[in-house]
């Protein structure tokens, strides 16, 4: 009898399922049909399980229905090493090393969307091999102040540039079946007290400066993920914000992907339920305190939500909408049968990293053509600075990586000198941070130092006296209060006594090259006494190779600054107007940070306040020279539905091959509302051999002429006269063309 009952049970239940094959398993069906079919089969417990974390970086699938668990991992510069299930410490694996790609400031400095596509594809292949379904990046928050510790993860100060670079990055990543999770949406422009900053910003600045890159990620690239920011807007945290998520993101932009909380960014169950959050991830119970370990059922979108549904406090309508988005994400990633297997640390990935780095390195200054280095017949090169020997792929917060290898600048320069028969000496010069580990990843040679600051300084100066070249690798690092998540810089100046070092070196040697390693601008009071300055960024696994290639002329620098480099902090509008870092409310719980500068960020503020930066937005030199002819337009007037094309001839007038970036800015000559003197609305990178000329064309439409009218809550392009400004930097305009919008 028992065997009969068992047979009946085994036959009865599965037969019903077999009679109607699950639509969600049929990859030929439209995704929305598959989503609805799977949703109809899920229990309440299964629905709740997929909308919150089950470990530090994963959320549950639906095992009963064949959906695997979903795995995220930090980016955006490489695939972070695996951590323990419920701890930030490393899992101790030996197969989770990666290629570290250049930081996104360097990518933006390439002014080359093709590099962004290659970046995304390479990162996607590494993620696939590591079994990751979503990379937490890229970041597109705007460079509002050079003190923001996380600027190195973002794409600069200009919303148009960030928009053009983020779209191909996402397309490349998601072409591999790995979801992008664009962050941090939005207004996350400083790190100190980031959970408590309530941003007060006018609607024009919000829509014209801080949202365009996110909008492009959604409406053009179709990103599958968006990460909410820690900060508040209009008193609500951005991980569950009615205006930011429901109205703008899901309403106005028709976003169909998931909104992921930043880790610990959810603070209230009611708001999480109703205000647009789809998947909650975190650190411990609330992301702010240690709380309980393995506390995932205590999350706002876990047991509290489930119990609220059971008691009738919440309906399942909001839950079903969240689950639909999560299921859609599953079908795009874990249930995508066309996904490949990926590659890890492949030759092509190192080649991509090197190419991106070489195109992003910026030659800021080159008086007397000290660069490229001419080593033939030279006797000795002196390398100075801690950043020549310090690994920069570890530390800095969530973008810290465990790399297969990182070529340090000193090693690369020594290799070049050896090939050329030139002696290469090294002097420390200063001590900054000798720690070379993060969350259990320990790398690199020991850089411990017992000598005093005075001894290090004296040693460097003495060695510099008779060196043919002195190459100083200085700048910032990824330590707290430098370029680092969770902290902002305390001052604009260089740390660790580097200014004194540069002054002393400049007094004894005229052939000094300063290579600034950072994701931020820094003060350089000695700039006029040093002939050559290079912005070297944090460029990952191939840092030494790429920098050596540029310094020796094997690669011709073509990077352009994606932000304005001010002479002094007070030249930055946010600081000029005392609008950073904000004011504590009574009770010290919330900081109100008013963006008093409104739309006049970066070069827009330079034009408004008539300041003179050390280096302008879009600035970057080359080892060759270029000449731009007079720009012409294909018409003198355009309608609201029309476009206009500007063409300029570019000639390489120098002696070596190189690349120039033609930049097009638009000026509204008469507007009903205040507007910037000019705004970047197009750019094109052109590669030319010596003596070669090429026509470069850039087309703009109505959107390039529009501003956000906060009185009407819409974008407006007012008829009237405009001017196109064409040049090679925001302060190097070589041609102007007037035209009319009818």
XYZ file of C-alpha atoms in Angstrom:
742
model
C 0.000 0.000 0.000
C 2.793 2.403 0.830
C 4.441 1.698 -2.521
C 1.160 2.374 -4.362
C 0.700 5.701 -2.621
C 4.282 6.617 -3.400
C 3.737 5.792 -7.072
C 0.530 7.813 -7.211
C 2.249 10.823 -5.652
C 5.191 10.621 -8.033
C 2.932 10.441 -11.058
C 0.214 12.882 -10.091
C 2.170 16.062 -9.413
C 4.733 15.988 -12.212
C 2.138 15.011 -14.832
C 0.330 18.300 -14.332
C 3.521 20.199 -14.924
C 4.450 18.167 -17.993
C 1.072 18.780 -19.521
C 1.913 22.489 -19.669
C 5.620 23.055 -20.328
C 6.851 26.140 -18.448
C 6.970 29.135 -20.737
C 9.786 30.685 -18.731
C 12.107 27.835 -19.774
C 11.401 28.393 -23.479
C 14.107 30.792 -24.679
C 12.222 31.364 -27.949
C 9.344 33.080 -26.140
C 9.334 36.868 -25.570
C 11.004 37.779 -22.291
C 7.900 39.418 -20.873
C 5.891 36.205 -21.359
C 8.611 34.248 -19.612
C 8.652 36.766 -16.758
C 4.897 36.558 -16.209
C 4.911 32.768 -16.361
C 7.695 32.466 -13.795
C 6.084 35.078 -11.566
C 2.794 33.167 -11.551
C 4.585 30.052 -10.263
C 6.478 31.690 -7.404
C 5.487 31.521 -3.758
C 5.585 34.519 -1.451
C 8.754 33.216 0.183
C 10.429 32.853 -3.209
C 9.432 36.354 -4.248
C 10.833 37.864 -1.069
C 14.033 35.841 -1.375
C 14.998 37.246 -4.789
C 14.736 40.916 -3.800
C 17.369 40.980 -1.061
C 20.874 39.703 -0.473
C 21.716 36.299 0.918
C 25.447 37.015 1.244
C 27.815 39.945 0.856
C 27.552 39.856 -2.935
C 24.792 37.431 -3.921
C 21.026 37.156 -3.891
C 18.950 34.017 -4.131
C 17.624 32.520 -7.298
C 14.578 30.238 -7.352
C 15.950 26.740 -7.013
C 12.577 25.033 -7.392
C 12.095 26.683 -10.784
C 15.684 26.354 -11.952
C 16.852 29.942 -11.508
C 20.436 30.013 -10.199
C 21.649 32.406 -7.538
C 22.607 35.857 -8.758
C 26.170 37.070 -8.168
C 27.316 40.650 -8.180
C 30.840 41.957 -7.767
C 32.514 45.295 -7.426
C 33.986 47.144 -10.354
C 34.258 49.338 -12.182
C 37.975 48.866 -12.931
C 38.205 45.092 -12.614
C 36.525 42.124 -10.941
C 37.021 42.310 -7.192
C 38.461 39.239 -5.433
C 35.958 36.960 -3.757
C 35.223 37.556 -0.099
C 33.852 35.259 2.557
C 30.089 34.668 2.583
C 29.371 37.154 5.348
C 32.684 38.983 5.814
C 34.689 41.539 3.881
C 37.896 39.548 4.263
C 39.146 37.597 1.263
C 38.009 34.028 0.749
C 41.604 32.930 0.231
C 41.105 31.670 -3.288
C 43.956 31.339 -5.758
C 41.924 31.715 -8.960
C 40.361 35.158 -8.448
C 43.129 37.432 -9.653
C 42.284 39.786 -12.501
C 43.481 42.451 -14.890
C 43.125 45.915 -13.383
C 41.970 48.357 -16.032
C 42.647 52.107 -15.805
C 40.404 54.075 -13.477
C 37.430 55.741 -15.144
C 39.012 59.200 -14.962
C 41.661 57.854 -17.323
C 39.026 56.285 -19.576
C 37.181 59.609 -19.787
C 40.479 61.349 -20.590
C 40.808 59.271 -23.772
C 37.849 61.199 -25.236
C 37.422 58.035 -27.283
C 34.151 56.057 -27.034
C 35.824 53.123 -28.815
C 38.090 52.709 -25.803
C 35.009 52.588 -23.568
C 33.525 49.790 -25.678
C 36.758 47.762 -25.507
C 36.899 48.412 -21.755
C 33.372 47.084 -21.224
C 33.888 44.003 -23.367
C 37.154 43.086 -21.655
C 35.693 43.561 -18.186
C 32.637 41.527 -19.174
C 34.818 38.614 -20.258
C 36.704 38.662 -16.957
C 33.414 38.787 -15.036
C 31.991 35.844 -16.987
C 34.996 33.682 -16.245
C 34.659 34.516 -12.563
C 30.959 33.632 -12.545
C 29.716 37.180 -11.948
C 26.332 38.249 -13.280
C 26.492 41.959 -12.483
C 29.409 44.384 -12.202
C 28.770 47.245 -9.806
C 29.731 50.046 -12.141
C 30.451 52.196 -14.039
C 30.316 55.387 -11.986
C 29.175 58.646 -13.562
C 28.835 61.087 -10.676
C 30.007 64.568 -11.578
C 33.380 65.982 -10.540
C 32.115 68.936 -8.474
C 35.147 69.409 -6.228
C 38.709 68.042 -6.371
C 38.376 67.027 -2.723
C 35.933 64.196 -3.450
C 37.793 61.039 -2.529
C 35.922 58.960 -5.085
C 36.427 61.130 -8.158
C 38.895 58.605 -9.562
C 36.000 56.189 -10.140
C 33.988 58.691 -12.165
C 34.157 60.301 -15.616
C 34.862 63.940 -14.930
C 32.945 67.186 -14.674
C 31.082 67.359 -17.973
C 27.709 65.604 -18.387
C 28.045 65.313 -22.165
C 31.482 63.692 -22.007
C 30.355 61.268 -19.295
C 27.257 60.405 -21.339
C 29.243 59.623 -24.475
C 31.708 57.445 -22.574
C 29.273 55.515 -20.389
C 27.046 54.251 -23.211
C 29.679 52.144 -25.045
C 31.084 50.897 -21.717
C 27.653 49.509 -20.816
C 27.060 48.170 -24.326
C 30.380 46.350 -24.233
C 29.831 44.872 -20.787
C 26.252 43.765 -21.419
C 27.129 42.314 -24.830
C 28.782 39.571 -22.780
C 25.610 38.867 -20.804
C 26.883 40.651 -17.691
C 24.701 43.398 -16.239
C 26.047 46.882 -15.664
C 24.928 48.615 -12.481
C 25.469 52.328 -13.073
C 26.232 54.231 -9.898
C 25.680 56.164 -7.712
C 22.259 57.527 -8.645
C 22.447 60.435 -7.980
C 24.130 63.549 -6.525
C 26.735 61.439 -4.722
C 29.517 64.019 -5.001
C 31.395 63.694 -1.713
C 32.257 60.860 0.629
C 32.445 62.165 4.199
C 29.174 61.506 6.030
C 27.721 60.220 2.777
C 24.806 58.534 4.551
C 23.729 61.839 6.070
C 24.199 64.403 3.294
C 20.922 65.867 2.046
C 21.638 67.539 -1.286
C 19.811 70.791 -1.950
C 20.023 71.484 -5.676
C 17.876 73.394 -8.150
C 16.065 71.514 -10.900
C 18.159 73.032 -13.674
C 21.425 71.787 -12.188
C 19.871 68.402 -11.423
C 18.738 67.834 -15.006
C 21.500 69.640 -16.896
C 24.555 68.564 -14.873
C 23.918 65.604 -12.570
C 21.415 63.408 -14.443
C 22.390 63.348 -18.165
C 24.934 60.517 -17.895
C 22.449 58.377 -15.943
C 19.750 59.183 -18.484
C 22.019 58.146 -21.360
C 22.830 54.916 -19.522
C 19.110 54.139 -19.350
C 17.623 55.514 -22.576
C 20.573 54.852 -24.916
C 22.583 51.987 -23.432
C 19.655 50.192 -21.781
C 21.544 49.433 -18.588
C 20.115 46.485 -16.695
C 21.051 47.858 -13.276
C 21.145 51.191 -11.439
C 22.590 51.579 -7.957
C 20.992 54.099 -5.639
C 23.246 56.529 -3.801
C 23.788 56.809 -0.059
C 22.925 60.485 0.170
C 19.514 62.080 0.461
C 17.584 64.310 -1.919
C 14.614 66.296 -0.640
C 14.928 64.468 2.667
C 14.675 60.927 1.274
C 17.583 58.549 0.831
C 18.260 57.965 -2.847
C 18.016 54.193 -2.522
C 14.285 54.675 -1.981
C 13.415 58.117 -3.291
C 10.008 58.884 -4.741
C 11.200 61.589 -7.128
C 14.512 60.105 -8.227
C 13.351 56.505 -8.681
C 9.618 56.456 -9.302
C 9.107 59.753 -11.107
C 12.312 60.350 -13.057
C 13.962 56.951 -13.498
C 10.991 54.624 -13.913
C 8.425 57.189 -15.003
C 10.070 59.755 -17.251
C 12.856 57.500 -18.570
C 10.788 54.251 -18.723
C 13.554 52.261 -17.047
C 12.826 48.513 -17.077
C 15.836 47.254 -15.107
C 16.472 46.831 -11.401
C 17.321 49.439 -8.798
C 19.932 48.012 -6.443
C 20.624 49.623 -3.099
C 24.154 50.636 -2.314
C 25.412 48.361 0.440
C 23.477 49.409 3.538
C 21.762 52.242 1.664
C 18.211 51.210 2.592
C 16.875 52.769 5.791
C 13.099 52.364 5.911
C 10.799 49.483 4.958
C 7.840 51.642 3.894
C 10.011 53.770 1.623
C 11.811 50.707 0.265
C 8.458 49.138 -0.603
C 6.873 52.148 -2.283
C 9.730 54.331 -3.544
C 11.352 52.296 -6.261
C 13.934 49.999 -4.645
C 14.003 46.524 -6.226
C 16.956 44.663 -4.679
C 18.436 45.382 -1.247
C 22.070 44.631 -0.545
C 24.025 45.551 2.528
C 26.864 45.205 4.926
C 25.209 44.123 8.158
C 21.728 44.794 9.450
C 21.464 48.430 8.390
C 24.791 49.090 6.735
C 25.852 51.599 9.365
C 26.633 49.432 12.396
C 27.964 45.943 12.963
C 24.506 44.653 13.727
C 24.152 40.889 13.445
C 26.076 38.636 11.118
C 24.070 36.687 8.523
C 21.263 39.147 9.144
C 19.844 39.114 5.632
C 16.361 38.146 6.780
C 16.372 41.322 8.876
C 16.702 43.570 5.818
C 13.919 46.005 4.992
C 12.880 43.977 1.937
C 13.047 40.658 3.794
C 11.004 39.443 6.789
C 9.631 42.895 7.622
C 8.195 43.167 4.129
C 6.864 39.610 4.133
C 5.158 40.025 7.485
C 3.653 43.293 6.286
C 2.104 41.492 3.337
C 0.765 38.717 5.531
C -0.877 41.181 7.912
C -2.349 43.251 5.091
C -0.125 46.300 5.612
C 1.246 45.901 2.083
C -0.302 44.398 -1.028
C 1.621 42.160 -3.412
C 1.299 44.686 -6.235
C 4.557 46.468 -5.418
C 6.268 43.156 -4.666
C 5.257 41.672 -8.006
C 6.626 44.691 -9.840
C 9.965 44.299 -8.073
C 10.058 40.580 -8.847
C 9.218 41.216 -12.505
C 12.279 43.425 -12.765
C 14.453 40.848 -11.024
C 13.190 38.056 -13.280
C 13.859 40.242 -16.314
C 17.404 40.627 -15.002
C 17.712 36.848 -14.622
C 16.628 36.243 -18.223
C 19.194 38.756 -19.412
C 22.010 37.167 -17.401
C 21.834 33.866 -15.516
C 19.130 32.424 -17.806
C 20.788 33.665 -20.991
C 21.808 30.503 -22.823
C 23.942 32.465 -25.296
C 26.407 33.709 -22.698
C 29.973 32.630 -23.254
C 32.500 31.454 -20.717
C 34.751 34.490 -20.681
C 38.488 34.872 -20.311
C 40.634 35.781 -17.330
C 43.911 37.712 -17.556
C 44.149 37.160 -21.294
C 46.709 38.861 -23.507
C 43.945 40.865 -25.171
C 42.834 42.263 -21.820
C 46.329 43.459 -20.972
C 46.590 44.967 -24.442
C 43.260 46.740 -23.946
C 44.341 48.071 -20.558
C 47.602 49.381 -22.015
C 45.902 51.021 -24.989
C 43.325 52.752 -22.797
C 46.041 53.931 -20.413
C 48.245 55.304 -23.180
C 45.330 57.184 -24.736
C 44.232 58.576 -21.371
C 47.565 59.782 -19.974
C 47.626 63.572 -20.277
C 50.718 65.615 -21.111
C 49.930 68.730 -19.109
C 53.120 70.711 -19.622
C 56.262 70.290 -21.727
C 58.422 73.411 -21.681
C 61.522 73.138 -23.802
C 60.329 69.806 -25.176
C 61.935 67.896 -22.290
C 59.657 65.011 -23.250
C 59.911 62.548 -24.795
C 63.031 61.402 -22.987
C 66.062 61.252 -25.260
C 68.194 58.571 -23.668
C 70.749 58.074 -26.423
C 74.141 59.106 -25.113
C 72.815 59.837 -21.622
C 74.535 58.477 -18.527
C 72.013 58.416 -15.684
C 68.309 58.740 -15.027
C 67.045 59.324 -11.504
C 63.578 58.103 -10.504
C 62.168 59.732 -7.353
C 59.037 59.171 -5.331
C 57.064 56.611 -3.385
C 54.504 56.292 -6.169
C 57.193 54.750 -8.368
C 57.255 51.676 -6.134
C 53.788 51.576 -4.563
C 51.093 49.309 -5.981
C 47.891 51.251 -6.644
C 45.547 48.413 -7.544
C 44.836 47.695 -3.870
C 43.028 50.005 -1.500
C 40.730 52.929 -2.091
C 37.523 51.135 -1.145
C 35.269 48.882 -3.161
C 37.345 49.195 -6.347
C 40.333 47.504 -4.682
C 41.554 44.523 -6.703
C 43.780 41.478 -6.526
C 45.761 41.563 -9.725
C 47.681 38.859 -11.508
C 50.414 41.431 -11.968
C 51.044 45.159 -11.735
C 54.069 46.627 -13.479
C 55.432 49.432 -11.303
C 56.848 52.639 -12.821
C 60.344 52.123 -11.430
C 60.578 48.619 -12.886
C 59.428 49.809 -16.300
C 61.837 52.773 -16.384
C 64.716 50.552 -15.265
C 63.944 48.127 -18.081
C 63.991 50.923 -20.660
C 67.262 52.298 -19.290
C 68.867 48.859 -19.337
C 67.971 48.440 -23.009
C 69.485 51.845 -23.757
C 72.637 51.274 -21.699
C 71.753 54.071 -19.281
C 72.123 53.807 -15.506
C 68.888 54.132 -13.540
C 69.041 55.244 -9.923
C 66.231 55.594 -7.375
C 65.603 57.925 -4.441
C 62.551 57.613 -2.188
C 62.230 61.366 -1.601
C 59.286 61.053 0.791
C 57.246 58.525 2.732
C 53.488 58.442 2.432
C 51.709 55.191 3.217
C 53.746 52.002 3.391
C 50.710 49.707 3.752
C 50.198 47.511 0.702
C 47.217 45.415 1.712
C 43.434 45.719 1.772
C 40.801 43.293 3.057
C 43.323 40.507 3.241
C 44.990 41.090 -0.136
C 48.686 41.731 0.403
C 50.820 42.578 -2.593
C 54.097 43.980 -3.769
C 57.552 44.395 -2.344
C 57.925 45.894 1.103
C 58.169 49.670 0.974
C 58.852 50.111 4.667
C 61.256 52.978 5.366
C 63.369 53.756 8.433
C 65.079 56.956 7.260
C 63.775 60.356 8.358
C 62.044 62.796 6.029
C 65.145 65.009 6.124
C 67.414 62.125 5.150
C 65.157 61.102 2.274
C 64.970 64.650 0.980
C 68.738 65.145 1.156
C 69.390 61.838 -0.604
C 67.062 62.723 -3.487
C 68.550 66.206 -3.924
C 72.115 64.920 -3.900
C 71.361 62.223 -6.489
C 69.528 64.723 -8.679
C 72.490 67.079 -9.060
C 74.213 65.236 -11.906
C 71.326 63.187 -13.347
C 70.464 63.703 -17.007
C 66.772 63.402 -16.164
C 64.871 63.384 -12.882
C 61.487 61.653 -13.111
C 59.348 62.183 -10.009
C 56.371 59.873 -9.466
C 54.288 61.675 -6.866
C 50.721 62.760 -6.274
C 48.135 60.983 -4.165
C 47.466 57.355 -3.270
C 44.454 55.294 -2.250
C 44.795 55.792 1.488
C 42.141 57.381 3.690
C 41.644 61.083 2.971
C 43.397 60.743 -0.392
C 41.715 59.078 -3.381
C 39.581 56.740 -1.349
C 35.980 55.675 -0.851
C 34.419 56.857 2.400
C 36.668 59.881 2.830
C 37.264 63.202 1.144
C 40.624 64.915 0.894
C 41.353 67.388 3.676
C 43.301 69.821 1.503
C 44.061 70.632 -2.112
C 47.819 70.514 -1.667
C 50.059 67.508 -2.183
C 50.640 65.387 0.937
C 53.841 64.070 2.520
C 56.012 67.137 1.944
C 56.111 66.752 -1.835
C 56.053 70.509 -2.493
C 59.321 70.975 -0.609
C 60.794 68.006 -2.467
C 59.888 69.525 -5.840
C 61.313 72.922 -4.902
C 64.621 71.402 -3.809
C 64.888 69.215 -6.896
C 64.101 72.112 -9.225
C 66.927 74.096 -7.620
C 69.583 71.549 -8.657
C 68.276 70.089 -11.945
C 66.513 71.647 -14.941
C 65.324 68.415 -16.587
C 62.596 67.394 -14.191
C 59.483 65.462 -15.153
C 56.687 65.269 -12.566
C 54.256 62.394 -13.059
C 51.166 62.957 -10.952
C 49.472 59.706 -9.923
C 45.929 60.515 -8.819
C 42.299 60.695 -9.808
C 42.120 64.342 -8.783
C 43.701 67.685 -9.501
C 46.269 68.848 -6.954
C 47.906 72.165 -6.131
C 51.314 72.643 -7.761
C 52.834 75.914 -6.499
C 56.160 74.965 -8.144
C 54.603 74.396 -11.581
C 56.487 77.210 -13.334
C 59.835 75.813 -12.173
C 59.298 72.325 -13.560
C 59.405 71.895 -17.351
C 57.323 68.725 -17.804
C 54.190 67.538 -15.992
C 52.250 64.382 -16.835
C 48.913 63.291 -15.395
C 49.376 59.559 -14.874
C 46.059 58.585 -13.175
C 45.573 55.176 -11.521
C 46.019 52.980 -14.574
C 46.051 49.459 -13.185
C 48.024 46.391 -14.163
C 50.050 48.049 -16.921
C 50.736 51.360 -15.190
C 54.517 51.221 -15.443
C 54.496 49.998 -19.040
C 52.062 52.656 -20.268
C 53.839 55.483 -18.457
C 57.241 54.382 -19.782
C 55.828 54.191 -23.305
C 54.539 57.762 -23.072
C 57.616 59.197 -21.351
C 59.967 57.735 -23.960
C 57.791 58.613 -26.939
C 56.966 55.052 -27.927
C 53.377 56.189 -27.421
C 52.368 59.742 -28.241
C 50.111 61.147 -25.491
C 46.639 62.131 -26.651
C 44.672 62.323 -23.402
C 42.584 65.376 -22.529
C 41.581 66.504 -19.050
C 38.004 65.467 -18.212
C 37.914 68.133 -15.502
C 39.190 71.633 -14.852
C 42.488 71.782 -12.967
C 42.263 74.883 -10.743
C 45.229 76.841 -9.444
C 43.603 77.220 -6.040
C 40.698 75.564 -4.267
C 38.841 78.869 -4.045
C 38.687 78.926 -7.858
C 36.283 75.982 -7.711
C 32.713 77.365 -7.635
C 31.557 75.042 -4.837
C 34.372 76.335 -2.613
C 34.220 79.941 -3.803
C 30.589 80.022 -2.663
C 31.290 78.103 0.565
C 28.987 75.339 -0.681
C 31.082 72.338 0.350
C 30.788 70.254 2.504
C 27.476 71.607 3.851
C 25.959 72.499 7.214
C 24.849 70.173 9.997
C 21.227 70.437 11.001
C 20.435 70.898 14.647
C 20.965 67.558 16.348
C 23.856 66.568 14.063
C 21.925 63.925 12.125
C 21.671 65.405 8.638
C 23.969 67.682 6.634
C 22.236 70.021 4.208
C 24.595 70.615 1.305
C 23.366 73.337 -1.011
C 24.765 73.348 -4.529
C 24.918 77.126 -4.661
C 26.916 77.115 -7.889
C 23.936 75.541 -9.689
C 24.845 74.716 -13.303
C 28.191 76.507 -13.161
C 30.374 73.499 -12.449
C 33.919 73.140 -13.782
C 34.684 75.082 -16.930
C 31.193 76.596 -16.819
C 32.254 78.223 -13.547
C 35.613 79.274 -15.018
C 33.756 81.264 -17.674
C 31.265 82.731 -15.213
C 33.781 83.847 -12.594
C 36.605 84.683 -15.047
C 39.172 82.545 -13.254
C 42.318 81.213 -14.877
C 42.864 77.491 -14.253
C 46.236 75.807 -14.146
C 44.981 73.546 -16.938
C 41.618 73.865 -18.640
C 38.990 71.220 -19.236
C 39.859 69.392 -22.454
C 43.534 70.373 -22.248
C 46.217 67.906 -23.305
C 49.444 68.255 -25.283
C 51.142 65.989 -27.832
C 54.651 65.313 -29.102
C 53.482 66.531 -32.496
C 51.554 69.655 -33.471
C 48.178 70.130 -35.116
C 46.498 72.902 -37.004
C 42.743 73.331 -37.252
C 41.363 75.150 -40.281
C 38.344 77.401 -40.286
C 35.193 75.517 -39.336
C 32.184 75.680 -41.632
C 28.549 74.660 -41.219
C 26.401 72.878 -43.796
C 23.661 75.465 -43.244
C 23.128 78.804 -41.533
C 19.841 77.942 -39.867
C 18.045 74.873 -38.564
C 14.562 74.021 -37.339
C 13.622 72.274 -34.111
C 13.513 68.906 -35.927
C 16.645 69.534 -37.943
C 20.373 68.968 -37.421
C 23.423 70.973 -38.378
C 26.902 69.651 -39.202
C 30.146 71.497 -38.582
C 33.287 70.482 -40.425
C 36.885 71.453 -39.776
C 40.116 70.397 -41.430
C 42.771 69.015 -39.076
C 46.413 68.699 -40.120
C 49.300 67.041 -38.307
C 51.987 69.711 -38.775
C 54.614 67.919 -36.696
C 57.142 65.172 -37.256
C 55.451 62.157 -35.661
C 52.092 60.421 -35.757
C 49.575 61.457 -33.142
C 45.958 62.112 -32.261
C 44.031 65.304 -31.622
C 40.566 65.742 -30.121
C 38.365 68.258 -31.924
C 35.959 69.703 -29.375
C 32.726 71.514 -30.226
C 31.094 73.815 -27.696
C 27.774 75.601 -28.161
C 26.984 79.109 -26.942
C 23.432 80.476 -26.727
C 23.835 84.144 -27.613
C 20.523 85.222 -26.082
C 18.479 83.228 -23.591
C 15.541 83.859 -21.279
C 17.447 82.092 -18.476
C 21.134 82.356 -17.496
C 23.257 79.890 -19.430
C 26.940 78.957 -19.433
C 29.150 80.839 -21.885
C 29.720 77.529 -23.649
C 28.942 73.841 -23.224
C 30.586 70.785 -24.763
C 28.199 69.218 -27.287
C 30.455 67.174 -29.525
C 33.981 65.819 -29.900
C 35.938 63.586 -32.259
C 39.366 62.034 -31.897
C 41.368 61.921 -35.107
C 44.637 60.010 -35.714
C 47.032 61.493 -38.252
C 50.432 60.718 -39.696
C 52.936 63.586 -40.094
C 51.658 65.935 -42.788
C 48.305 64.161 -43.050
C 45.057 66.162 -43.117
C 41.509 65.027 -42.521
C 38.070 66.587 -42.437
C 36.340 66.135 -39.093
C 32.570 66.574 -38.925
C 30.412 66.891 -35.822
C 26.619 67.024 -36.017
C 24.337 68.523 -33.386
C 20.575 68.711 -33.063
C 17.965 70.382 -30.931
C 19.091 68.601 -27.763
C 22.500 70.294 -27.972
C 20.820 73.705 -27.894
C 18.374 72.962 -25.082
C 18.285 73.923 -21.441
C 16.031 72.659 -18.677
C 13.304 75.196 -17.921
C 12.504 74.636 -14.265
C 9.356 76.782 -14.485
C 7.887 74.450 -17.104
C 9.698 71.307 -15.930
C 10.822 70.473 -19.451
C 13.683 70.830 -21.907
C 13.459 73.908 -24.110
C 15.388 75.026 -27.201
C 14.585 78.678 -27.717
C 14.664 80.035 -31.278
C 17.433 82.533 -31.846
C 21.126 82.897 -32.549
C 23.753 80.414 -31.423
C 27.462 80.034 -31.927
C 29.511 76.876 -32.375
C 32.979 77.141 -30.847
C 35.488 74.646 -32.234
C 38.905 74.016 -30.750
C 41.183 71.622 -28.880
C 40.327 72.582 -25.272
C 37.802 74.760 -23.493
C 40.357 77.584 -23.520
C 41.742 76.853 -26.995
C 38.952 77.864 -29.367
C 40.260 78.274 -32.919
C 37.053 78.847 -34.885
C 33.538 80.200 -34.345
C 30.452 79.699 -36.508
C 27.163 81.509 -35.937
C 23.871 79.840 -36.804
C 20.190 80.265 -36.073
C 17.520 78.034 -34.588
C 14.142 78.862 -36.111
